[in-house]
């Protein structure tokens, strides 16, 4: 199965930021491209275009500025050794550290190469992952300097999709998740916001398919990870094998949800200044259900109550 990913970032890119991308290639993959772009369109300018060439055992770096490709750079031996550790059809991890003058690239925990920053970092608004991609598991945007955020920065290895951000959320922030549920129609998935990188969940959003057809909302009441009383109202807006867009409005007092253009439900924050301790979300699939995540878009509305946020979940509305 081929897939693509294209998502807008939560905030401007700065020196000291780190991107962690985990993806699985198809079995006979020839190439995967990762772009740090001005927008999500295929012909967008890109400050960094990273092309992993499996058959050629090369990692090609380039930039597209003013609509024109620059001179590509590629390494022979270091890149070849890195790609020898990455088998097609398997999950691989790429780290991109934004330095003062260069992007520094590491594969599977080992530094491989760098690429000059040839423009303003403010031009990077989106990340795309294309070509021979089977599944995207992680698109984390973190900060290491001048202080780490999230405070705990570690790699998930238990089948999560993760999307960390490098600074606390502000009221009015909207996250739009585009995905397709497939696999076992009797399974479920859990979207969770954890506090300060811990296991304590500020939100446990759990759509359960056949035979329940219910969306459970909950959170942990204490560090002992005991749950509160579940909330189950609102019906079931998800359909197996059909794409959905879920908008999550981070308002002053509550999470707000909308699916495919219609407002769904809310979940009240249980902690004072809840947004200050959130750094992104994780998704876990259960009982054979799978989720093909094709986009995570971040949009700051400037409206603390997220008024009108549901329009961003409409299938025909896209954030470029």
PDB file of N, CA and C in Angstrom, residues 86-163:
ATOM      1  N   UNK A  86      19.296   0.077   6.528  1.00  0.00           N
ATOM      2  CA  UNK A  86      17.878   0.343   6.315  1.00  0.00           C
ATOM      3  C   UNK A  86      17.382  -0.567   5.207  1.00  0.00           C
ATOM      4  N   UNK A  87      16.639  -1.606   5.547  1.00  0.00           N
ATOM      5  CA  UNK A  87      16.109  -2.527   4.560  1.00  0.00           C
ATOM      6  C   UNK A  87      14.755  -2.030   4.051  1.00  0.00           C
ATOM      7  N   UNK A  88      14.499  -2.200   2.770  1.00  0.00           N
ATOM      8  CA  UNK A  88      13.189  -1.818   2.247  1.00  0.00           C
ATOM      9  C   UNK A  88      12.115  -2.699   2.892  1.00  0.00           C
ATOM     10  N   UNK A  89      10.948  -2.114   3.070  1.00  0.00           N
ATOM     11  CA  UNK A  89       9.870  -2.826   3.746  1.00  0.00           C
ATOM     12  C   UNK A  89       9.962  -2.773   5.251  1.00  0.00           C
ATOM     13  N   UNK A  90      10.954  -2.037   5.778  1.00  0.00           N
ATOM     14  CA  UNK A  90      11.153  -1.928   7.220  1.00  0.00           C
ATOM     15  C   UNK A  90      11.028  -0.466   7.656  1.00  0.00           C
ATOM     16  N   UNK A  91      10.886  -0.276   8.957  1.00  0.00           N
ATOM     17  CA  UNK A  91      10.796   1.067   9.525  1.00  0.00           C
ATOM     18  C   UNK A  91      12.200   1.667   9.638  1.00  0.00           C
ATOM     19  N   UNK A  92      12.334   2.926   9.280  1.00  0.00           N
ATOM     20  CA  UNK A  92      13.605   3.622   9.473  1.00  0.00           C
ATOM     21  C   UNK A  92      13.337   4.967  10.134  1.00  0.00           C
ATOM     22  N   UNK A  93      14.373   5.521  10.766  1.00  0.00           N
ATOM     23  CA  UNK A  93      14.256   6.780  11.504  1.00  0.00           C
ATOM     24  C   UNK A  93      15.282   7.781  10.991  1.00  0.00           C
ATOM     25  N   UNK A  94      14.819   8.996  10.752  1.00  0.00           N
ATOM     26  CA  UNK A  94      15.688  10.088  10.320  1.00  0.00           C
ATOM     27  C   UNK A  94      15.594  11.214  11.347  1.00  0.00           C
ATOM     28  N   UNK A  95      16.737  11.756  11.747  1.00  0.00           N
ATOM     29  CA  UNK A  95      16.781  12.942  12.600  1.00  0.00           C
ATOM     30  C   UNK A  95      17.363  14.095  11.785  1.00  0.00           C
ATOM     31  N   UNK A  96      16.740  15.256  11.875  1.00  0.00           N
ATOM     32  CA  UNK A  96      17.247  16.457  11.234  1.00  0.00           C
ATOM     33  C   UNK A  96      17.408  17.525  12.305  1.00  0.00           C
ATOM     34  N   UNK A  97      18.648  17.881  12.608  1.00  0.00           N
ATOM     35  CA  UNK A  97      18.951  18.937  13.577  1.00  0.00           C
ATOM     36  C   UNK A  97      19.205  20.230  12.813  1.00  0.00           C
ATOM     37  N   UNK A  98      18.492  21.287  13.206  1.00  0.00           N
ATOM     38  CA  UNK A  98      18.657  22.593  12.561  1.00  0.00           C
ATOM     39  C   UNK A  98      19.778  23.334  13.283  1.00  0.00           C
ATOM     40  N   UNK A  99      20.918  23.469  12.602  1.00  0.00           N
ATOM     41  CA  UNK A  99      22.053  24.168  13.182  1.00  0.00           C
ATOM     42  C   UNK A  99      22.075  25.642  12.810  1.00  0.00           C
ATOM     43  N   UNK A 100      23.181  26.319  13.140  1.00  0.00           N
ATOM     44  CA  UNK A 100      23.315  27.738  12.815  1.00  0.00           C
ATOM     45  C   UNK A 100      23.362  27.966  11.308  1.00  0.00           C
ATOM     46  N   UNK A 101      24.078  27.096  10.603  1.00  0.00           N
ATOM     47  CA  UNK A 101      24.275  27.292   9.174  1.00  0.00           C
ATOM     48  C   UNK A 101      23.933  26.065   8.339  1.00  0.00           C
ATOM     49  N   UNK A 102      23.695  24.925   9.003  1.00  0.00           N
ATOM     50  CA  UNK A 102      23.451  23.696   8.259  1.00  0.00           C
ATOM     51  C   UNK A 102      22.359  22.853   8.916  1.00  0.00           C
ATOM     52  N   UNK A 103      21.719  22.031   8.089  1.00  0.00           N
ATOM     53  CA  UNK A 103      20.905  20.935   8.587  1.00  0.00           C
ATOM     54  C   UNK A 103      21.837  19.741   8.790  1.00  0.00           C
ATOM     55  N   UNK A 104      21.775  19.101   9.945  1.00  0.00           N
ATOM     56  CA  UNK A 104      22.596  17.935  10.234  1.00  0.00           C
ATOM     57  C   UNK A 104      21.684  16.703  10.253  1.00  0.00           C
ATOM     58  N   UNK A 105      22.018  15.694   9.452  1.00  0.00           N
ATOM     59  CA  UNK A 105      21.138  14.555   9.211  1.00  0.00           C
ATOM     60  C   UNK A 105      21.723  13.276   9.800  1.00  0.00           C
ATOM     61  N   UNK A 106      20.895  12.540  10.515  1.00  0.00           N
ATOM     62  CA  UNK A 106      21.301  11.258  11.091  1.00  0.00           C
ATOM     63  C   UNK A 106      20.268  10.200  10.737  1.00  0.00           C
ATOM     64  N   UNK A 107      20.751   9.009  10.421  1.00  0.00           N
ATOM     65  CA  UNK A 107      19.894   7.868  10.138  1.00  0.00           C
ATOM     66  C   UNK A 107      20.182   6.772  11.148  1.00  0.00           C
ATOM     67  N   UNK A 108      19.132   6.253  11.743  1.00  0.00           N
ATOM     68  CA  UNK A 108      19.265   5.165  12.715  1.00  0.00           C
ATOM     69  C   UNK A 108      20.280   5.505  13.804  1.00  0.00           C
ATOM     70  N   UNK A 109      20.288   6.770  14.232  1.00  0.00           N
ATOM     71  CA  UNK A 109      21.123   7.174  15.356  1.00  0.00           C
ATOM     72  C   UNK A 109      22.546   7.549  15.020  1.00  0.00           C
ATOM     73  N   UNK A 110      22.919   7.500  13.731  1.00  0.00           N
ATOM     74  CA  UNK A 110      24.294   7.832  13.342  1.00  0.00           C
ATOM     75  C   UNK A 110      24.298   9.008  12.377  1.00  0.00           C
ATOM     76  N   UNK A 111      25.137  10.010  12.684  1.00  0.00           N
ATOM     77  CA  UNK A 111      25.241  11.162  11.794  1.00  0.00           C
ATOM     78  C   UNK A 111      25.780  10.722  10.436  1.00  0.00           C
ATOM     79  N   UNK A 112      25.135  11.221   9.370  1.00  0.00           N
ATOM     80  CA  UNK A 112      25.507  10.814   8.022  1.00  0.00           C
ATOM     81  C   UNK A 112      26.041  11.984   7.201  1.00  0.00           C
ATOM     82  N   UNK A 113      25.348  13.122   7.245  1.00  0.00           N
ATOM     83  CA  UNK A 113      25.742  14.215   6.369  1.00  0.00           C
ATOM     84  C   UNK A 113      25.081  15.507   6.833  1.00  0.00           C
ATOM     85  N   UNK A 114      25.412  16.602   6.168  1.00  0.00           N
ATOM     86  CA  UNK A 114      24.834  17.912   6.451  1.00  0.00           C
ATOM     87  C   UNK A 114      24.458  18.575   5.136  1.00  0.00           C
ATOM     88  N   UNK A 115      23.714  19.680   5.263  1.00  0.00           N
ATOM     89  CA  UNK A 115      23.348  20.432   4.061  1.00  0.00           C
ATOM     90  C   UNK A 115      23.193  21.893   4.451  1.00  0.00           C
ATOM     91  N   UNK A 116      23.775  22.817   3.683  1.00  0.00           N
ATOM     92  CA  UNK A 116      23.718  24.237   4.053  1.00  0.00           C
ATOM     93  C   UNK A 116      22.280  24.774   4.076  1.00  0.00           C
ATOM     94  N   UNK A 117      22.016  25.666   5.016  1.00  0.00           N
ATOM     95  CA  UNK A 117      20.736  26.371   5.056  1.00  0.00           C
ATOM     96  C   UNK A 117      20.857  27.556   4.100  1.00  0.00           C
ATOM     97  N   UNK A 118      20.095  27.533   3.013  1.00  0.00           N
ATOM     98  CA  UNK A 118      20.282  28.495   1.931  1.00  0.00           C
ATOM     99  C   UNK A 118      19.206  29.576   1.889  1.00  0.00           C
ATOM    100  N   UNK A 119      18.479  29.741   2.984  1.00  0.00           N
ATOM    101  CA  UNK A 119      17.453  30.766   3.024  1.00  0.00           C
ATOM    102  C   UNK A 119      16.977  30.956   4.448  1.00  0.00           C
ATOM    103  N   UNK A 120      15.869  31.656   4.604  1.00  0.00           N
ATOM    104  CA  UNK A 120      15.315  31.916   5.933  1.00  0.00           C
ATOM    105  C   UNK A 120      14.554  30.702   6.442  1.00  0.00           C
ATOM    106  N   UNK A 121      14.855  30.303   7.688  1.00  0.00           N
ATOM    107  CA  UNK A 121      14.136  29.178   8.278  1.00  0.00           C
ATOM    108  C   UNK A 121      12.639  29.456   8.384  1.00  0.00           C
ATOM    109  N   UNK A 122      12.276  30.733   8.433  1.00  0.00           N
ATOM    110  CA  UNK A 122      10.860  31.098   8.515  1.00  0.00           C
ATOM    111  C   UNK A 122      10.085  30.658   7.279  1.00  0.00           C
ATOM    112  N   UNK A 123      10.803  30.328   6.201  1.00  0.00           N
ATOM    113  CA  UNK A 123      10.135  29.884   4.974  1.00  0.00           C
ATOM    114  C   UNK A 123       9.588  28.464   5.093  1.00  0.00           C
ATOM    115  N   UNK A 124      10.042  27.710   6.106  1.00  0.00           N
ATOM    116  CA  UNK A 124       9.575  26.325   6.254  1.00  0.00           C
ATOM    117  C   UNK A 124       8.244  26.332   6.990  1.00  0.00           C
ATOM    118  N   UNK A 125       7.200  25.906   6.313  1.00  0.00           N
ATOM    119  CA  UNK A 125       5.861  25.887   6.906  1.00  0.00           C
ATOM    120  C   UNK A 125       5.251  24.486   6.929  1.00  0.00           C
ATOM    121  N   UNK A 126       5.829  23.540   6.176  1.00  0.00           N
ATOM    122  CA  UNK A 126       5.196  22.226   6.030  1.00  0.00           C
ATOM    123  C   UNK A 126       6.243  21.139   5.850  1.00  0.00           C
ATOM    124  N   UNK A 127       5.848  19.917   6.149  1.00  0.00           N
ATOM    125  CA  UNK A 127       6.675  18.728   5.926  1.00  0.00           C
ATOM    126  C   UNK A 127       5.891  17.761   5.051  1.00  0.00           C
ATOM    127  N   UNK A 128       6.553  17.230   4.024  1.00  0.00           N
ATOM    128  CA  UNK A 128       5.922  16.224   3.172  1.00  0.00           C
ATOM    129  C   UNK A 128       6.795  14.965   3.137  1.00  0.00           C
ATOM    130  N   UNK A 129       6.144  13.808   3.024  1.00  0.00           N
ATOM    131  CA  UNK A 129       6.841  12.524   2.906  1.00  0.00           C
ATOM    132  C   UNK A 129       6.153  11.766   1.771  1.00  0.00           C
ATOM    133  N   UNK A 130       6.886  11.499   0.694  1.00  0.00           N
ATOM    134  CA  UNK A 130       6.273  10.964  -0.516  1.00  0.00           C
ATOM    135  C   UNK A 130       7.114   9.849  -1.130  1.00  0.00           C
ATOM    136  N   UNK A 131       6.647   9.376  -2.263  1.00  0.00           N
ATOM    137  CA  UNK A 131       7.222   8.297  -3.073  1.00  0.00           C
ATOM    138  C   UNK A 131       6.849   6.928  -2.509  1.00  0.00           C
ATOM    139  N   UNK A 132       7.838   6.058  -2.238  1.00  0.00           N
ATOM    140  CA  UNK A 132       7.552   4.650  -1.939  1.00  0.00           C
ATOM    141  C   UNK A 132       7.320   4.439  -0.447  1.00  0.00           C
ATOM    142  N   UNK A 133       6.306   5.112   0.090  1.00  0.00           N
ATOM    143  CA  UNK A 133       6.013   5.077   1.519  1.00  0.00           C
ATOM    144  C   UNK A 133       4.845   4.134   1.782  1.00  0.00           C
ATOM    145  N   UNK A 134       5.025   3.244   2.736  1.00  0.00           N
ATOM    146  CA  UNK A 134       3.941   2.348   3.153  1.00  0.00           C
ATOM    147  C   UNK A 134       3.180   2.904   4.343  1.00  0.00           C
ATOM    148  N   UNK A 135       3.899   3.477   5.311  1.00  0.00           N
ATOM    149  CA  UNK A 135       3.265   3.975   6.528  1.00  0.00           C
ATOM    150  C   UNK A 135       4.150   5.040   7.154  1.00  0.00           C
ATOM    151  N   UNK A 136       3.523   6.095   7.654  1.00  0.00           N
ATOM    152  CA  UNK A 136       4.233   7.145   8.400  1.00  0.00           C
ATOM    153  C   UNK A 136       3.891   6.981   9.869  1.00  0.00           C
ATOM    154  N   UNK A 137       4.906   6.841  10.704  1.00  0.00           N
ATOM    155  CA  UNK A 137       4.720   6.518  12.116  1.00  0.00           C
ATOM    156  C   UNK A 137       5.030   7.683  13.048  1.00  0.00           C
ATOM    157  N   UNK A 138       5.797   8.635  12.583  1.00  0.00           N
ATOM    158  CA  UNK A 138       6.231   9.688  13.498  1.00  0.00           C
ATOM    159  C   UNK A 138       6.660  10.909  12.705  1.00  0.00           C
ATOM    160  N   UNK A 139       6.076  12.059  13.039  1.00  0.00           N
ATOM    161  CA  UNK A 139       6.552  13.341  12.536  1.00  0.00           C
ATOM    162  C   UNK A 139       6.618  14.267  13.747  1.00  0.00           C
ATOM    163  N   UNK A 140       7.734  14.213  14.440  1.00  0.00           N
ATOM    164  CA  UNK A 140       7.928  14.999  15.659  1.00  0.00           C
ATOM    165  C   UNK A 140       8.773  16.230  15.356  1.00  0.00           C
ATOM    166  N   UNK A 141       8.352  17.365  15.888  1.00  0.00           N
ATOM    167  CA  UNK A 141       9.077  18.628  15.770  1.00  0.00           C
ATOM    168  C   UNK A 141       9.378  19.067  17.193  1.00  0.00           C
ATOM    169  N   UNK A 142      10.651  19.040  17.567  1.00  0.00           N
ATOM    170  CA  UNK A 142      11.037  19.282  18.950  1.00  0.00           C
ATOM    171  C   UNK A 142      12.090  20.386  19.039  1.00  0.00           C
ATOM    172  N   UNK A 143      12.372  20.787  20.255  1.00  0.00           N
ATOM    173  CA  UNK A 143      13.392  21.808  20.513  1.00  0.00           C
ATOM    174  C   UNK A 143      14.441  21.251  21.464  1.00  0.00           C
ATOM    175  N   UNK A 144      15.711  21.461  21.116  1.00  0.00           N
ATOM    176  CA  UNK A 144      16.795  21.034  22.007  1.00  0.00           C
ATOM    177  C   UNK A 144      17.542  22.218  22.607  1.00  0.00           C
ATOM    178  N   UNK A 145      17.418  23.393  21.985  1.00  0.00           N
ATOM    179  CA  UNK A 145      18.134  24.595  22.433  1.00  0.00           C
ATOM    180  C   UNK A 145      17.190  25.780  22.327  1.00  0.00           C
ATOM    181  N   UNK A 146      17.158  26.710  23.297  1.00  0.00           N
ATOM    182  CA  UNK A 146      18.033  26.814  24.477  1.00  0.00           C
ATOM    183  C   UNK A 146      17.632  25.896  25.631  1.00  0.00           C
ATOM    184  N   UNK A 147      16.446  25.268  25.541  1.00  0.00           N
ATOM    185  CA  UNK A 147      16.082  24.262  26.538  1.00  0.00           C
ATOM    186  C   UNK A 147      15.227  23.217  25.822  1.00  0.00           C
ATOM    187  N   UNK A 148      15.285  21.954  26.261  1.00  0.00           N
ATOM    188  CA  UNK A 148      14.532  20.904  25.565  1.00  0.00           C
ATOM    189  C   UNK A 148      13.029  21.059  25.766  1.00  0.00           C
ATOM    190  N   UNK A 149      12.279  20.898  24.679  1.00  0.00           N
ATOM    191  CA  UNK A 149      10.823  20.798  24.777  1.00  0.00           C
ATOM    192  C   UNK A 149      10.353  19.877  23.660  1.00  0.00           C
ATOM    193  N   UNK A 150       9.641  18.799  23.984  1.00  0.00           N
ATOM    194  CA  UNK A 150       9.274  18.380  25.339  1.00  0.00           C
ATOM    195  C   UNK A 150      10.502  17.998  26.171  1.00  0.00           C
ATOM    196  N   UNK A 151      10.320  18.039  27.482  1.00  0.00           N
ATOM    197  CA  UNK A 151      11.442  17.765  28.384  1.00  0.00           C
ATOM    198  C   UNK A 151      11.969  16.351  28.184  1.00  0.00           C
ATOM    199  N   UNK A 152      11.064  15.402  27.954  1.00  0.00           N
ATOM    200  CA  UNK A 152      11.449  14.025  27.667  1.00  0.00           C
ATOM    201  C   UNK A 152      11.319  13.795  26.168  1.00  0.00           C
ATOM    202  N   UNK A 153      12.433  13.520  25.528  1.00  0.00           N
ATOM    203  CA  UNK A 153      12.434  13.304  24.084  1.00  0.00           C
ATOM    204  C   UNK A 153      12.946  11.891  23.826  1.00  0.00           C
ATOM    205  N   UNK A 154      12.004  11.023  23.510  1.00  0.00           N
ATOM    206  CA  UNK A 154      12.389   9.625  23.297  1.00  0.00           C
ATOM    207  C   UNK A 154      11.604   9.067  22.133  1.00  0.00           C
ATOM    208  N   UNK A 155      12.073   7.968  21.622  1.00  0.00           N
ATOM    209  CA  UNK A 155      11.460   7.343  20.453  1.00  0.00           C
ATOM    210  C   UNK A 155      10.448   6.293  20.884  1.00  0.00           C
ATOM    211  N   UNK A 156       9.237   6.384  20.329  1.00  0.00           N
ATOM    212  CA  UNK A 156       8.225   5.365  20.575  1.00  0.00           C
ATOM    213  C   UNK A 156       8.515   4.163  19.686  1.00  0.00           C
ATOM    214  N   UNK A 157       8.343   2.967  20.224  1.00  0.00           N
ATOM    215  CA  UNK A 157       8.586   1.760  19.434  1.00  0.00           C
ATOM    216  C   UNK A 157       7.432   0.780  19.528  1.00  0.00           C
ATOM    217  N   UNK A 158       6.277   1.241  19.986  1.00  0.00           N
ATOM    218  CA  UNK A 158       5.161   0.326  20.222  1.00  0.00           C
ATOM    219  C   UNK A 158       4.015   0.543  19.244  1.00  0.00           C
ATOM    220  N   UNK A 159       4.328   1.008  18.018  1.00  0.00           N
ATOM    221  CA  UNK A 159       3.303   1.135  17.014  1.00  0.00           C
ATOM    222  C   UNK A 159       2.483   2.400  17.089  1.00  0.00           C
ATOM    223  N   UNK A 160       2.945   3.410  17.794  1.00  0.00           N
ATOM    224  CA  UNK A 160       2.251   4.684  17.869  1.00  0.00           C
ATOM    225  C   UNK A 160       2.514   5.503  16.608  1.00  0.00           C
ATOM    226  N   UNK A 161       1.598   6.430  16.321  1.00  0.00           N
ATOM    227  CA  UNK A 161       1.935   7.590  15.508  1.00  0.00           C
ATOM    228  C   UNK A 161       2.136   8.733  16.492  1.00  0.00           C
ATOM    229  N   UNK A 162       3.202   9.491  16.329  1.00  0.00           N
ATOM    230  CA  UNK A 162       3.469  10.583  17.263  1.00  0.00           C
ATOM    231  C   UNK A 162       3.636  11.892  16.510  1.00  0.00           C
ATOM    232  N   UNK A 163       3.247  12.983  17.173  1.00  0.00           N
ATOM    233  CA  UNK A 163       3.374  14.319  16.596  1.00  0.00           C
ATOM    234  C   UNK A 163       3.637  15.309  17.724  1.00  0.00           C
TER     235      UNK A 163
END
